[in-house]
Short mmCIF file of C-alpha atoms and ligand atoms in Angstrom, two decimals:
data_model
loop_
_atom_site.label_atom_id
_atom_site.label_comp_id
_atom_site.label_asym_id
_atom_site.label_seq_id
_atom_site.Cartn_x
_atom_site.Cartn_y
_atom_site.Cartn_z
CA UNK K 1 0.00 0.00 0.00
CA UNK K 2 0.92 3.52 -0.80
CA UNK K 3 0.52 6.61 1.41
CA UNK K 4 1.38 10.06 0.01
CA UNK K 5 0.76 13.31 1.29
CA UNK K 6 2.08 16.36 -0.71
CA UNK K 7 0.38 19.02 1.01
CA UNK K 8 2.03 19.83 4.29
CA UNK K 9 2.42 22.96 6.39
CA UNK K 10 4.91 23.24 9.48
CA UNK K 11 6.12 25.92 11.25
CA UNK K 12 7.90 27.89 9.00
CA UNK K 13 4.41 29.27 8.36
CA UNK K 14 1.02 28.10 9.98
CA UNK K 15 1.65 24.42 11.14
CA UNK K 16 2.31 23.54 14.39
CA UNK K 17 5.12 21.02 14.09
CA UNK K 18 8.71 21.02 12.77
CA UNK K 19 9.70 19.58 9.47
CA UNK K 20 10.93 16.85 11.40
CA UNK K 21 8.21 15.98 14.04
CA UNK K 22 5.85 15.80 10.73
CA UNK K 23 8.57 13.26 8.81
CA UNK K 24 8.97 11.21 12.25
CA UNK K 25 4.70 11.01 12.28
CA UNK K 26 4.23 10.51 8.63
CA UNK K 27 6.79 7.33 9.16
CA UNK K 28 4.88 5.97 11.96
CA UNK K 29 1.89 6.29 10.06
CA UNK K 30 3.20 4.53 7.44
CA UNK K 31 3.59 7.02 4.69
CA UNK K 32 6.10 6.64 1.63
CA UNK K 33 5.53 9.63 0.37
CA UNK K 34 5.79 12.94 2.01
CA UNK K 35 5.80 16.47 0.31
CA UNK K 36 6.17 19.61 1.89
CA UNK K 37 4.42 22.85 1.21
CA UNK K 38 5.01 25.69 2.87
CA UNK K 39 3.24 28.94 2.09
CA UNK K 40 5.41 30.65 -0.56
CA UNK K 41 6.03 34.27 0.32
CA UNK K 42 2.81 36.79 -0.21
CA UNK K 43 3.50 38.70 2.70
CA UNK K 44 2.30 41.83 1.36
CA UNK K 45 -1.01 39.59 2.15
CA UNK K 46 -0.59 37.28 4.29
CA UNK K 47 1.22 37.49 7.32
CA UNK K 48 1.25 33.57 7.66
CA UNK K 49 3.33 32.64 4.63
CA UNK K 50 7.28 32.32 4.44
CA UNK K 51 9.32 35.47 4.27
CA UNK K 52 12.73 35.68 2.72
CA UNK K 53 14.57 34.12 5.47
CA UNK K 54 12.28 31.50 6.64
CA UNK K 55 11.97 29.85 2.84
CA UNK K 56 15.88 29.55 3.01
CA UNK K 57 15.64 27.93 6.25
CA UNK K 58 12.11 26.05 5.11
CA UNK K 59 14.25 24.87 1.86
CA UNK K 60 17.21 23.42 3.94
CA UNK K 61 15.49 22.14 6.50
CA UNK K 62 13.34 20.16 4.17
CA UNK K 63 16.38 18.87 2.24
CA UNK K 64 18.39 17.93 6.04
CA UNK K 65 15.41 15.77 6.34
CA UNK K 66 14.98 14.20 3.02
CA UNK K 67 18.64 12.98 3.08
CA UNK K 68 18.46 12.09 7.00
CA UNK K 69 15.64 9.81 6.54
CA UNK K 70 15.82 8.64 3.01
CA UNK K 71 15.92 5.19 3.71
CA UNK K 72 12.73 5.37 5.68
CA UNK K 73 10.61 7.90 3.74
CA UNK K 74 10.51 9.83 0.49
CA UNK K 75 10.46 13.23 1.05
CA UNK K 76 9.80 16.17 -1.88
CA UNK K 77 10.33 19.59 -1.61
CA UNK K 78 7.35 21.66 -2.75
CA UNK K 79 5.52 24.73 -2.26
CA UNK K 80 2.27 26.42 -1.77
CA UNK K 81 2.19 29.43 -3.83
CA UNK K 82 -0.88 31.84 -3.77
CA UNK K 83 -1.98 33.33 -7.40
CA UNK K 84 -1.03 36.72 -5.36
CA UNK K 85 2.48 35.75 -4.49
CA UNK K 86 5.89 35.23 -6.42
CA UNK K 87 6.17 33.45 -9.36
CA UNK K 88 8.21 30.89 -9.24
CA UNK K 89 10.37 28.73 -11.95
CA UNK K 90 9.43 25.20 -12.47
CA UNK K 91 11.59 22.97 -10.32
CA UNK K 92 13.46 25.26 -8.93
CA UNK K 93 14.16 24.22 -6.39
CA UNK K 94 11.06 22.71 -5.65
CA UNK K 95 10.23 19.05 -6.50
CA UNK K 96 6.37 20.47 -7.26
CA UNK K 97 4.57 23.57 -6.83
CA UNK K 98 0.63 23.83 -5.09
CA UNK K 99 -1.41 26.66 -6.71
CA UNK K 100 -3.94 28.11 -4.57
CA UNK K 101 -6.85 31.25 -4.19
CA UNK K 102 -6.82 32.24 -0.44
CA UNK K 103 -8.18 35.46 -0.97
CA UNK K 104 -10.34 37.92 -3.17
CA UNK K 105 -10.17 41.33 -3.21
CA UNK K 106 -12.63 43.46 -1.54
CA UNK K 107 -12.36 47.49 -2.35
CA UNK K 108 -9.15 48.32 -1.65
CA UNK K 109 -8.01 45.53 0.37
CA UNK K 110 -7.52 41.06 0.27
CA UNK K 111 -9.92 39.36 2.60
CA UNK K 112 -9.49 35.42 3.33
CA UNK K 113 -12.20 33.09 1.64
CA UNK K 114 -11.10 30.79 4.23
CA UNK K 115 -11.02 32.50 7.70
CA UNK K 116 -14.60 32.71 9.26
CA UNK K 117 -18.34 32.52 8.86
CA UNK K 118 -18.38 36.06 9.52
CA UNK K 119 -15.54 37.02 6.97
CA UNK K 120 -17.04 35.43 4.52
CA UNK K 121 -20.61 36.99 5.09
CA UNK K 122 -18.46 40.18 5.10
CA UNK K 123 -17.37 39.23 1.57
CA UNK K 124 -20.92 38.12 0.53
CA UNK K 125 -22.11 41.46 1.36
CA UNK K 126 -19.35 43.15 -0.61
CA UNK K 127 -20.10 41.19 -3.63
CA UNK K 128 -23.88 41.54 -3.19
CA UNK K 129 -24.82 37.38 -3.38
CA UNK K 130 -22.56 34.76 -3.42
CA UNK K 131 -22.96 33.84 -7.05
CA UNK K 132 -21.19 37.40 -7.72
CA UNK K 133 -18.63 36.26 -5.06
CA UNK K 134 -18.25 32.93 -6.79
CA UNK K 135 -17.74 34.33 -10.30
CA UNK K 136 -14.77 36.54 -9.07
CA UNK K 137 -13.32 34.06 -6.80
CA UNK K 138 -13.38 31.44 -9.88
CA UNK K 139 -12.13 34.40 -11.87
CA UNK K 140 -8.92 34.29 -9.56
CA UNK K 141 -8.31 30.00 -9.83
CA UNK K 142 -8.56 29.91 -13.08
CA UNK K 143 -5.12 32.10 -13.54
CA UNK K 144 -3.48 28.78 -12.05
CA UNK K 145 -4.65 26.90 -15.08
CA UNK K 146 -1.82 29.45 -16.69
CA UNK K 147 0.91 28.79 -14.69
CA UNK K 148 2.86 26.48 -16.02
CA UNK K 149 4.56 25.88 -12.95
CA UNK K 150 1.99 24.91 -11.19
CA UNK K 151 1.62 20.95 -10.94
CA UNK K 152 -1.46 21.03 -8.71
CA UNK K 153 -4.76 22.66 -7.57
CA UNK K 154 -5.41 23.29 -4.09
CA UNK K 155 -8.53 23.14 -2.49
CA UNK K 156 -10.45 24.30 -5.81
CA UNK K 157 -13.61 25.28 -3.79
CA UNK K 158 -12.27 26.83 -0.93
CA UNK K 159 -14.43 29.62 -0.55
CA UNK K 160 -17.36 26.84 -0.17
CA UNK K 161 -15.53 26.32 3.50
CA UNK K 162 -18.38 27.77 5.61
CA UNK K 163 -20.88 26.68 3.45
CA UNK K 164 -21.13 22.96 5.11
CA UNK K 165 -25.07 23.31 5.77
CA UNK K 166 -25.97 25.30 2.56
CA UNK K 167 -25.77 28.37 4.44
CA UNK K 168 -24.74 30.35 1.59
CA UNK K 169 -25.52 28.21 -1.59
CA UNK K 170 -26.66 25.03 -2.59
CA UNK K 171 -23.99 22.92 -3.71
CA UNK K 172 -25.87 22.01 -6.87
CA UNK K 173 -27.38 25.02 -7.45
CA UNK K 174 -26.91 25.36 -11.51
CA UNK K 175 -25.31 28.58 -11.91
CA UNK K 176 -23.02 27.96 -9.13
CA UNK K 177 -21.70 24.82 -10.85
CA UNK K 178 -21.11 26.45 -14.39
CA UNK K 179 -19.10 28.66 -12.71
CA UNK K 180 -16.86 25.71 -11.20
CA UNK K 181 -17.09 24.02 -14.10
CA UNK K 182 -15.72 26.29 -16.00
CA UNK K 183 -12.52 27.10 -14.24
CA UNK K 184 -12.10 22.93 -13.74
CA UNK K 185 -12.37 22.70 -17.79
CA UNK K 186 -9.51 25.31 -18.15
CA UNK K 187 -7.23 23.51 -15.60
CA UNK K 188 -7.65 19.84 -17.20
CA UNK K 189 -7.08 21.65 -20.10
CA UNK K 190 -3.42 22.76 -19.16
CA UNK K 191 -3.46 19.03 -17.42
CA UNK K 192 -3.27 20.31 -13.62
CA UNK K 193 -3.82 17.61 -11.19
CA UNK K 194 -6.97 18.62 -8.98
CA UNK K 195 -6.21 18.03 -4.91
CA UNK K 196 -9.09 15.85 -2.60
CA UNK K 197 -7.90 17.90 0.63
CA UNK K 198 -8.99 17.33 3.98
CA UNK K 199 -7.53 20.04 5.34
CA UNK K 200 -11.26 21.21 6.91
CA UNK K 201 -12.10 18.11 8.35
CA UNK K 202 -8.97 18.12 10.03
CA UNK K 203 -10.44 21.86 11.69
CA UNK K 204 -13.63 20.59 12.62
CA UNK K 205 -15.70 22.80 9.68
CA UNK K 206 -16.61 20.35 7.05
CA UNK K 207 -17.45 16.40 6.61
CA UNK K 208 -16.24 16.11 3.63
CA UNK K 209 -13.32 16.91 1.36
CA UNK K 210 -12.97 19.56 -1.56
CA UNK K 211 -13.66 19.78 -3.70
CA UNK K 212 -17.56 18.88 -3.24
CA UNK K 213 -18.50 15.39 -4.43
CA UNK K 214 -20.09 17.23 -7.82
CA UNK K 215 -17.31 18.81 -8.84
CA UNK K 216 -15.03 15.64 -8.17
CA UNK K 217 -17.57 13.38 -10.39
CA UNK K 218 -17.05 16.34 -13.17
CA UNK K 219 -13.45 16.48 -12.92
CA UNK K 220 -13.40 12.31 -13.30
CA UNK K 221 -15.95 12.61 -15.87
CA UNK K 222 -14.04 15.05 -18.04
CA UNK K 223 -10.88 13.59 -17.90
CA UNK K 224 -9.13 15.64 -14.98
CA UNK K 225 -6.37 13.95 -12.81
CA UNK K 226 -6.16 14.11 -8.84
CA UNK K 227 -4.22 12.95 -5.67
CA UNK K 228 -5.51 12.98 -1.81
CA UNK K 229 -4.12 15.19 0.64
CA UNK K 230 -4.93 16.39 4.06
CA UNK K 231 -3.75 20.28 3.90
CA UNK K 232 -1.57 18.95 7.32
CA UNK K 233 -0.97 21.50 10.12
CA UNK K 234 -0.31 19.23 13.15
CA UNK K 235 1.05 16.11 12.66
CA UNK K 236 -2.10 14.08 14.38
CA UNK K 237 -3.63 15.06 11.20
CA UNK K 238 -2.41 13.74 8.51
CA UNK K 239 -4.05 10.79 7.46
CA UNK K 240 -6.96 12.72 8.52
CA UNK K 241 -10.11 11.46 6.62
CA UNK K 242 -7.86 9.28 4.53
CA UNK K 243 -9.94 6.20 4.16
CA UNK K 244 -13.04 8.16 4.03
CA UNK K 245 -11.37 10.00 0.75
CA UNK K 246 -10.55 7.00 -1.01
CA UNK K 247 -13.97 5.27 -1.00
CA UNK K 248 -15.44 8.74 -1.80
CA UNK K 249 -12.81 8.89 -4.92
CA UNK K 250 -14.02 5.68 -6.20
CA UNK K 251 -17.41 6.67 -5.64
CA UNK K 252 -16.73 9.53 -7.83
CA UNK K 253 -15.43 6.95 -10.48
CA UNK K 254 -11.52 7.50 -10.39
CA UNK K 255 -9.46 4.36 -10.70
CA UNK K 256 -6.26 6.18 -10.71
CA UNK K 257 -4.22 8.74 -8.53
CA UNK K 258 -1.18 10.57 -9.20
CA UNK K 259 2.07 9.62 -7.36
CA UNK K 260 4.71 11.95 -7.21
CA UNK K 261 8.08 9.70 -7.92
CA UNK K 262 11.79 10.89 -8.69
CA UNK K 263 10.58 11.50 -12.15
CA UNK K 264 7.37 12.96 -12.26
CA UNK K 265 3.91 12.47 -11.22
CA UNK K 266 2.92 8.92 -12.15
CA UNK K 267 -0.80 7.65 -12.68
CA UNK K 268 -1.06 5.29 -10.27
CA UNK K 269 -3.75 2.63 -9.81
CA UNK K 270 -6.22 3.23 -6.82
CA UNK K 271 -6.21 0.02 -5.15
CA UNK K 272 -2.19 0.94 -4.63
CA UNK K 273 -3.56 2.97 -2.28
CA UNK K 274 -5.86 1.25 -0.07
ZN1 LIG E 301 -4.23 26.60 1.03
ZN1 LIG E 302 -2.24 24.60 2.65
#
């Protein structure tokens, strides 16, 4: 059996645990595959991601660990890069690069999509109904479909995170999806791999993974690759909902997920992972 994580956060910027305390878990838990991915520097916005200095440090650190436990775990160096923060080159130095919408712009000013009930109602309001949010937020993911650095999609629905009882939309409310669909076509299209990331079941506010079940059956049914991850920032967490993911996956219809080997991402049979 294979266990991969790729998207993991330590405390270089949000996470709780060193790079190493996170290698050490992901080893007990039985993980081959471990990929780290700090928040690439966008602190003109965001306070939480890597400055100068700490990616340096983030970049060695991962690479100390990768060597010191090579015989025990794989370890990739990767980042999580906001469409608001640096570019960066392909592979340089990073094994793989996460692209990711945490926020949309509100006036003058960035507000998070993911930081509260009452944020996003503040954002809501801003935009005048969701649908008007969801258009611009879209708007902003599908500029990752253009990076050509970017290998994979985080959390494509994020700004659905407070939205676990409907409160704002209906997850299968029609226009709602053509606006998700949309931005998924472009990014299968430039042949990004789409994440399954349990990073909010891990915080207690959703039951289920992003991106929502609909959009996951529409990203099988059209062709569009994906891997699991659990958005990890504390180590108890991260094989959080994994299980759970995988029989939702096949639900969905996928028979494949993409391993990231020395090479490149490989399509990788499903039951390889159960
Ligand atoms: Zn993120
Ligand atoms: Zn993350």
């Amino acid at each position: 059996m294979i266990k991969q994580n790729l998207h993991t956060h330590s405390i270089y910027c949000d996470g709780k645990n060193t790079i190493e305390e996170m290698t050490l878990e992901a080893i007990q838990k039985g993980f081959q595959v471990l990929g780290f991915s700090g928040h690439g520097n966008c602190r003109n916005i965001d306070n939480y991601s890597m400055d100068e200095e700490n990616t340096q440090k983030y970049i060695q650190d991962v690479l100390t660990m990768k060597e010191k436990y090579k015989d025990q775990i794989q370890i990739f160096l990767g980042v999580e890069e906001d469409v608001l923060g640096q570019r960066f080159i392909k592979h340089q130095p990073y094994d793989y690069i996460i692209g990711s919408v945490h926020f949309v712009k509100v006036g003058e000013q960035y507000m998070a999509v993911d930081e509260s009930q009452a944020i996003t109602q503040q954002i809501v309001e801003y935009y005048g109904d969701f649908l008007s949010y969801a258009k611009s937020y879209y708007q902003e993911v599908k500029k990752i479909a253009d990076y050509d650095e970017v290998d994979i999609v985080g959390h494509v629905d994020l700004l659905t995170k407070f939205n676990e009882n409907e409160e704002f939309i209906a997850f299968d409310q029609e226009d709602y999806l053509k606006l998700a669909y949309e931005c998924i076509d472009l990014c299968i299209e430039k042949g990004k791999i789409f994440e399954v990331n349990t990073g909010a079941i891990a915080r207690g506010q959703r039951q289920t993974p992003y991106p929502h079940h609909l959009l996951l059956s529409y990203i099988y049914k059209h062709g569009g690759k994906i891997c699991l991850n659990s958005d990890c920032h504390q180590k108890e967490m991260l094989d959080c909902y994994y299980e759970k993911s995988i029989k939702l996956i096949k639900a969905c219809g996928f028979t494949s997920m993409m391993l990231l080997t020395q090479d490149d991402f490989v399509e990788t049979d499903i039951s390889d992972f159960e």
